[in-house]
Tab-separated table of C-alpha atoms and ligand atoms in Angstrom:
chain	number	residue	atom	x	y	z
J	1	UNK	CA	109.435	120.980	112.622
J	2	UNK	CA	108.387	119.250	109.443
J	3	UNK	CA	109.117	115.583	109.126
J	4	UNK	CA	109.520	113.533	106.009
J	5	UNK	CA	111.272	113.657	102.674
J	6	UNK	CA	110.776	115.227	99.267
J	7	UNK	CA	111.536	112.717	96.515
J	8	UNK	CA	112.874	113.905	93.220
J	9	UNK	CA	114.524	112.094	90.340
J	10	UNK	CA	117.204	112.674	87.783
J	11	UNK	CA	114.370	112.282	85.270
J	12	UNK	CA	110.815	111.068	85.013
J	13	UNK	CA	110.252	107.310	85.093
J	14	UNK	CA	113.294	106.627	87.290
J	15	UNK	CA	111.171	105.122	90.056
J	16	UNK	CA	110.164	108.017	92.304
J	17	UNK	CA	106.803	106.415	93.069
J	18	UNK	CA	108.312	103.033	93.941
J	19	UNK	CA	110.984	104.639	96.123
J	20	UNK	CA	108.355	106.812	97.850
J	21	UNK	CA	106.501	103.574	98.640
J	22	UNK	CA	109.690	101.890	99.897
J	23	UNK	CA	110.550	104.848	102.143
J	24	UNK	CA	107.078	104.736	103.660
J	25	UNK	CA	107.631	101.048	104.460
J	26	UNK	CA	111.064	101.800	105.963
J	27	UNK	CA	109.674	104.616	108.138
J	28	UNK	CA	106.743	102.446	109.278
J	29	UNK	CA	109.256	99.792	110.222
J	30	UNK	CA	110.671	102.307	112.713
J	31	UNK	CA	107.273	102.347	114.391
J	32	UNK	CA	106.245	105.723	112.965
J	33	UNK	CA	103.063	106.666	111.132
J	34	UNK	CA	104.080	107.492	107.569
J	35	UNK	CA	102.002	108.700	104.659
J	36	UNK	CA	102.413	109.707	101.047
J	37	UNK	CA	101.654	112.889	99.170
J	38	UNK	CA	101.920	113.687	95.468
J	39	UNK	CA	101.081	117.407	95.355
J	40	UNK	CA	100.516	117.539	91.598
J	41	UNK	CA	99.867	114.621	89.269
J	42	UNK	CA	99.495	114.966	85.509
J	43	UNK	CA	98.391	112.336	83.005
J	44	UNK	CA	95.391	111.379	85.164
J	45	UNK	CA	92.917	109.113	83.417
J	46	UNK	CA	89.305	110.135	83.159
J	47	UNK	CA	86.917	107.768	84.858
J	48	UNK	CA	83.247	107.578	83.959
J	49	UNK	CA	82.292	106.762	87.514
J	50	UNK	CA	83.199	108.158	90.889
J	51	UNK	CA	85.446	105.679	92.697
J	52	UNK	CA	83.997	105.407	96.222
J	53	UNK	CA	87.163	104.151	97.924
J	54	UNK	CA	89.046	107.321	96.953
J	55	UNK	CA	86.647	109.508	98.995
J	56	UNK	CA	86.662	112.332	96.460
J	57	UNK	CA	85.239	115.394	98.123
J	58	UNK	CA	84.428	117.107	94.878
J	59	UNK	CA	81.377	115.272	93.515
J	60	UNK	CA	82.202	115.898	89.874
J	61	UNK	CA	85.820	114.830	90.087
J	62	UNK	CA	86.652	111.985	87.754
J	63	UNK	CA	90.403	112.312	87.183
J	64	UNK	CA	92.252	109.300	88.586
J	65	UNK	CA	95.854	109.904	89.700
J	66	UNK	CA	97.590	106.524	89.334
J	67	UNK	CA	100.674	107.377	91.462
J	68	UNK	CA	98.466	108.753	94.225
J	69	UNK	CA	96.157	105.731	94.156
J	70	UNK	CA	99.124	103.336	94.286
J	71	UNK	CA	100.717	105.241	97.188
J	72	UNK	CA	97.408	105.480	99.095
J	73	UNK	CA	97.132	101.702	98.872
J	74	UNK	CA	100.762	100.960	99.821
J	75	UNK	CA	100.706	103.417	102.732
J	76	UNK	CA	97.328	102.078	103.893
J	77	UNK	CA	95.852	105.580	104.055
J	78	UNK	CA	92.141	106.061	104.627
J	79	UNK	CA	92.301	109.749	103.695
J	80	UNK	CA	90.555	111.352	100.753
J	81	UNK	CA	92.598	111.327	97.559
J	82	UNK	CA	92.095	115.124	97.616
J	83	UNK	CA	94.657	115.321	100.428
J	84	UNK	CA	97.083	112.899	98.797
J	85	UNK	CA	96.933	114.451	95.297
J	86	UNK	CA	95.365	117.896	95.679
J	87	UNK	CA	96.100	118.991	92.086
J	88	UNK	CA	95.310	116.728	89.132
J	89	UNK	CA	95.680	117.274	85.396
J	90	UNK	CA	94.531	115.148	82.501
J	91	UNK	CA	97.358	115.748	80.020
J	92	UNK	CA	100.584	113.731	80.408
J	93	UNK	CA	102.723	116.875	80.478
J	94	UNK	CA	104.720	118.980	82.902
J	95	UNK	CA	102.355	120.934	85.189
J	96	UNK	CA	102.930	124.288	83.392
J	97	UNK	CA	101.835	123.161	79.903
J	98	UNK	CA	99.107	120.899	81.372
J	99	UNK	CA	97.748	123.827	83.351
J	100	UNK	CA	97.844	126.147	80.333
J	101	UNK	CA	96.108	123.625	78.040
J	102	UNK	CA	93.432	122.827	80.600
J	103	UNK	CA	92.933	126.430	81.680
J	104	UNK	CA	93.341	125.534	85.335
J	105	UNK	CA	95.804	127.344	87.568
J	106	UNK	CA	97.733	125.442	90.199
J	107	UNK	CA	96.083	126.298	93.504
J	108	UNK	CA	99.037	126.398	95.918
J	109	UNK	CA	96.730	127.088	98.851
J	110	UNK	CA	95.121	123.695	98.227
J	111	UNK	CA	98.555	122.007	98.325
J	112	UNK	CA	99.447	123.784	101.579
J	113	UNK	CA	96.165	122.851	103.226
J	114	UNK	CA	96.536	119.180	102.231
J	115	UNK	CA	100.115	119.079	103.527
J	116	UNK	CA	99.127	120.748	106.793
J	117	UNK	CA	96.411	118.133	107.289
J	118	UNK	CA	98.750	115.198	106.555
J	119	UNK	CA	101.665	116.490	108.611
J	120	UNK	CA	99.396	116.916	111.638
J	121	UNK	CA	97.923	113.442	111.314
J	122	UNK	CA	101.126	111.493	110.510
J	123	UNK	CA	104.644	111.397	111.969
J	124	UNK	CA	106.239	111.679	108.523
J	125	UNK	CA	105.065	112.691	105.060
J	126	UNK	CA	106.935	111.328	102.046
J	127	UNK	CA	106.265	113.721	99.187
J	128	UNK	CA	106.745	112.529	95.617
J	129	UNK	CA	107.836	115.372	93.363
J	130	UNK	CA	106.958	115.746	89.710
J	131	UNK	CA	109.761	114.696	87.344
J	132	UNK	CA	113.117	116.364	87.955
J	133	UNK	CA	114.018	119.639	89.688
J	134	UNK	CA	113.655	121.880	86.650
J	135	UNK	CA	110.149	120.779	85.712
J	136	UNK	CA	108.046	123.952	85.493
J	137	UNK	CA	104.894	124.333	87.575
J	138	UNK	CA	104.335	127.935	86.519
J	139	UNK	CA	106.540	130.081	84.288
J	140	UNK	CA	108.701	131.126	87.211
J	141	UNK	CA	108.146	128.387	89.774
J	142	UNK	CA	109.770	124.974	89.405
J	143	UNK	CA	109.755	121.638	91.257
J	144	UNK	CA	112.898	122.926	92.976
J	145	UNK	CA	110.861	125.825	94.422
J	146	UNK	CA	108.134	123.426	95.519
J	147	UNK	CA	110.788	121.327	97.319
J	148	UNK	CA	112.081	124.505	99.008
J	149	UNK	CA	108.575	125.452	100.114
J	150	UNK	CA	107.943	122.013	101.594
J	151	UNK	CA	111.178	122.446	103.548
J	152	UNK	CA	111.818	118.713	103.662
J	153	UNK	CA	115.177	117.044	103.018
J	154	UNK	CA	115.552	115.952	99.420
J	155	UNK	CA	116.161	112.408	98.199
J	156	UNK	CA	117.328	111.954	94.617
J	157	UNK	CA	116.313	108.784	92.769
J	158	UNK	CA	118.641	107.905	89.931
J	159	UNK	CA	119.170	105.258	87.288
J	160	UNK	CA	121.846	102.606	87.637
J	161	UNK	CA	123.311	102.603	84.111
J	162	UNK	CA	125.519	104.654	81.813
J	163	UNK	CA	124.788	108.391	82.011
J	164	UNK	CA	123.646	108.405	85.594
J	165	UNK	CA	126.808	109.940	87.063
J	166	UNK	CA	126.275	113.175	85.134
J	167	UNK	CA	122.503	113.304	85.807
J	168	UNK	CA	122.935	112.545	89.497
J	169	UNK	CA	125.740	115.057	90.012
J	170	UNK	CA	123.867	117.797	88.117
J	171	UNK	CA	120.781	117.257	90.252
J	172	UNK	CA	122.446	117.135	93.640
J	173	UNK	CA	124.905	119.935	92.985
J	174	UNK	CA	122.205	122.231	91.689
J	175	UNK	CA	119.980	121.403	94.662
J	176	UNK	CA	122.802	122.178	97.093
J	177	UNK	CA	123.624	125.413	95.270
J	178	UNK	CA	120.002	126.449	95.604
J	179	UNK	CA	120.145	125.870	99.358
J	180	UNK	CA	118.211	122.616	99.538
J	181	UNK	CA	119.163	120.043	102.112
J	182	UNK	CA	119.951	116.821	100.245
J	183	UNK	CA	119.690	113.708	102.433
J	184	UNK	CA	120.895	111.171	99.900
J	185	UNK	CA	120.730	109.300	96.634
J	186	UNK	CA	118.845	106.082	95.892
J	187	UNK	CA	119.874	104.150	92.801
J	188	UNK	CA	116.818	102.291	91.545
J	189	UNK	CA	116.629	99.348	89.128
J	190	UNK	CA	113.383	100.138	87.308
J	191	UNK	CA	114.370	97.424	84.836
J	192	UNK	CA	116.294	94.168	85.156
J	193	UNK	CA	120.013	94.635	85.620
J	194	UNK	CA	121.821	94.560	82.286
J	195	UNK	CA	125.002	93.501	84.044
J	196	UNK	CA	126.972	96.294	82.415
J	197	UNK	CA	130.307	97.596	83.632
J	198	UNK	CA	128.684	101.007	84.211
J	199	UNK	CA	126.011	99.488	86.499
J	200	UNK	CA	128.704	97.686	88.470
J	201	UNK	CA	130.990	100.675	88.897
J	202	UNK	CA	128.632	103.689	89.101
J	203	UNK	CA	127.788	103.435	92.831
J	204	UNK	CA	131.476	103.467	93.756
J	205	UNK	CA	132.228	106.398	91.453
J	206	UNK	CA	129.271	108.367	92.835
J	207	UNK	CA	130.473	107.627	96.380
J	208	UNK	CA	133.925	108.967	95.450
J	209	UNK	CA	132.779	112.243	93.925
J	210	UNK	CA	129.470	113.076	95.583
J	211	UNK	CA	129.145	115.143	98.738
J	212	UNK	CA	125.909	113.275	99.430
J	213	UNK	CA	125.672	109.634	100.591
J	214	UNK	CA	123.948	106.795	98.758
J	215	UNK	CA	120.981	105.671	100.888
J	216	UNK	CA	120.671	102.447	98.979
J	217	UNK	CA	120.544	100.495	95.750
J	218	UNK	CA	116.977	99.381	95.230
J	219	UNK	CA	116.584	96.109	93.295
J	220	UNK	CA	114.349	95.375	90.335
J	221	UNK	CA	111.178	93.691	91.598
J	222	UNK	CA	109.257	91.269	89.372
J	223	UNK	CA	106.095	91.923	91.364
J	224	UNK	CA	105.544	95.371	92.768
J	225	UNK	CA	103.410	94.475	95.752
J	226	UNK	CA	103.121	95.456	99.387
J	227	UNK	CA	105.261	92.563	100.633
J	228	UNK	CA	107.987	92.704	97.998
J	229	UNK	CA	108.392	96.479	98.382
J	230	UNK	CA	108.500	96.155	102.160
J	231	UNK	CA	111.159	93.455	101.966
J	232	UNK	CA	113.260	95.371	99.421
J	233	UNK	CA	113.045	98.523	101.582
J	234	UNK	CA	115.596	96.786	103.818
J	235	UNK	CA	118.174	97.733	101.150
J	236	UNK	CA	117.853	101.348	102.284
J	237	UNK	CA	120.221	102.688	104.940
J	238	UNK	CA	117.899	103.040	107.910
J	239	UNK	CA	120.452	105.062	109.877
J	240	UNK	CA	120.365	107.890	107.338
J	241	UNK	CA	116.558	107.811	107.293
J	242	UNK	CA	116.470	107.793	111.093
J	243	UNK	CA	118.871	110.708	111.293
J	244	UNK	CA	116.445	112.890	109.369
J	245	UNK	CA	113.463	111.778	111.419
J	246	UNK	CA	115.297	112.153	114.703
J	247	UNK	CA	112.916	114.803	115.877
J	248	UNK	CA	110.111	112.200	115.905
J	249	UNK	CA	112.025	110.057	118.370
J	250	UNK	CA	112.690	113.052	120.601
J	251	UNK	CA	109.030	114.020	120.800
Q	301	ADP	N1	112.489	98.637	91.554
Q	301	ADP	C1	111.632	98.426	90.559
Q	301	ADP	N2	111.318	97.159	90.174
Q	301	ADP	C2	110.466	96.930	89.163
Q	301	ADP	N3	109.857	97.909	88.453
Q	301	ADP	C3	110.121	99.186	88.786
Q	301	ADP	C4	111.030	99.504	89.844
Q	301	ADP	N4	111.103	100.857	89.927
Q	301	ADP	C5	110.291	101.333	88.981
Q	301	ADP	N5	109.704	100.347	88.287
Q	301	ADP	C6	108.774	100.507	87.159
Q	301	ADP	O1	109.290	101.546	86.322
Q	301	ADP	C7	108.264	102.429	85.932
Q	301	ADP	C8	108.573	103.830	86.420
Q	301	ADP	O2	108.576	103.844	87.851
Q	301	ADP	P1	107.868	104.995	88.665
Q	301	ADP	O3	108.104	104.735	90.123
Q	301	ADP	O4	106.461	105.151	88.245
Q	301	ADP	O5	108.730	106.240	88.163
Q	301	ADP	P2	108.487	107.804	88.399
Q	301	ADP	O6	107.575	107.925	89.579
Q	301	ADP	O7	109.838	108.360	88.645
Q	301	ADP	O8	107.893	108.322	87.146
Q	301	ADP	C9	106.969	101.870	86.493
Q	301	ADP	O9	106.342	101.104	85.514
Q	301	ADP	C10	107.407	101.005	87.631
Q	301	ADP	O10	106.510	99.994	87.874
Q	302	MG	MG1	105.678	108.762	89.803
């Protein structure tokens, strides 16, 4: 039985990385060993030197995945970055166009091997997806298919403001239609609250019309640090998280 979550968003930049970090803190709080994985990261910066602390296995590798590095730090993982972010691209694009421009095919075997390693070592793996569900990885394989292959329950991160009802409902309803198990929605303030009527009323409306529960409303944090993220993770409904990790407690 696989344990963990697959994190997607209604869009890119909604806060998937921050919510992945918060979920890791929440799971650790339950006394479980949790880790992060970002199977594919694009927009990686080129570094002139090899960063020792990342334990790159490939000696020539100089592409730095910022989400993966942040998550490695927050999760306190001592593993090679090759397991956390097995596939890295330079161009800030969806994986399909990045892969075509760079002439590198996505090696799915590498992703599987990394996931196998992490899921054996840790009680739960929180996997950050790439953008939203319809982001292409190859011409006929999308983030949705990657989520299916991981077989983990899905968590949808969405924006708080105007427009989010439609984006959230499209994402969760499509995921359900495609047979994915959706655990819940997390509304994330990636910017300061604007105090709009939409922000105030959206959670209630989503609760009324969505078949999926809201796991929490994650606040805007001035400083995104270990402590502040850990503290804010208390805004997430631990009972829903626990329910999906139940198997760990039974073991
Ligand atoms: N709760 C939050 N508080 C403060 N800043 C946030 C919060 N969530 C996201 N951000 C900021 O918003 C930006 C996008 O968040 P990120 O987690 O990287 O999104 P994604 O992974 O979906 O692309 C980042 O600069 C991040 O620091
Ligand atoms: Mg991210």
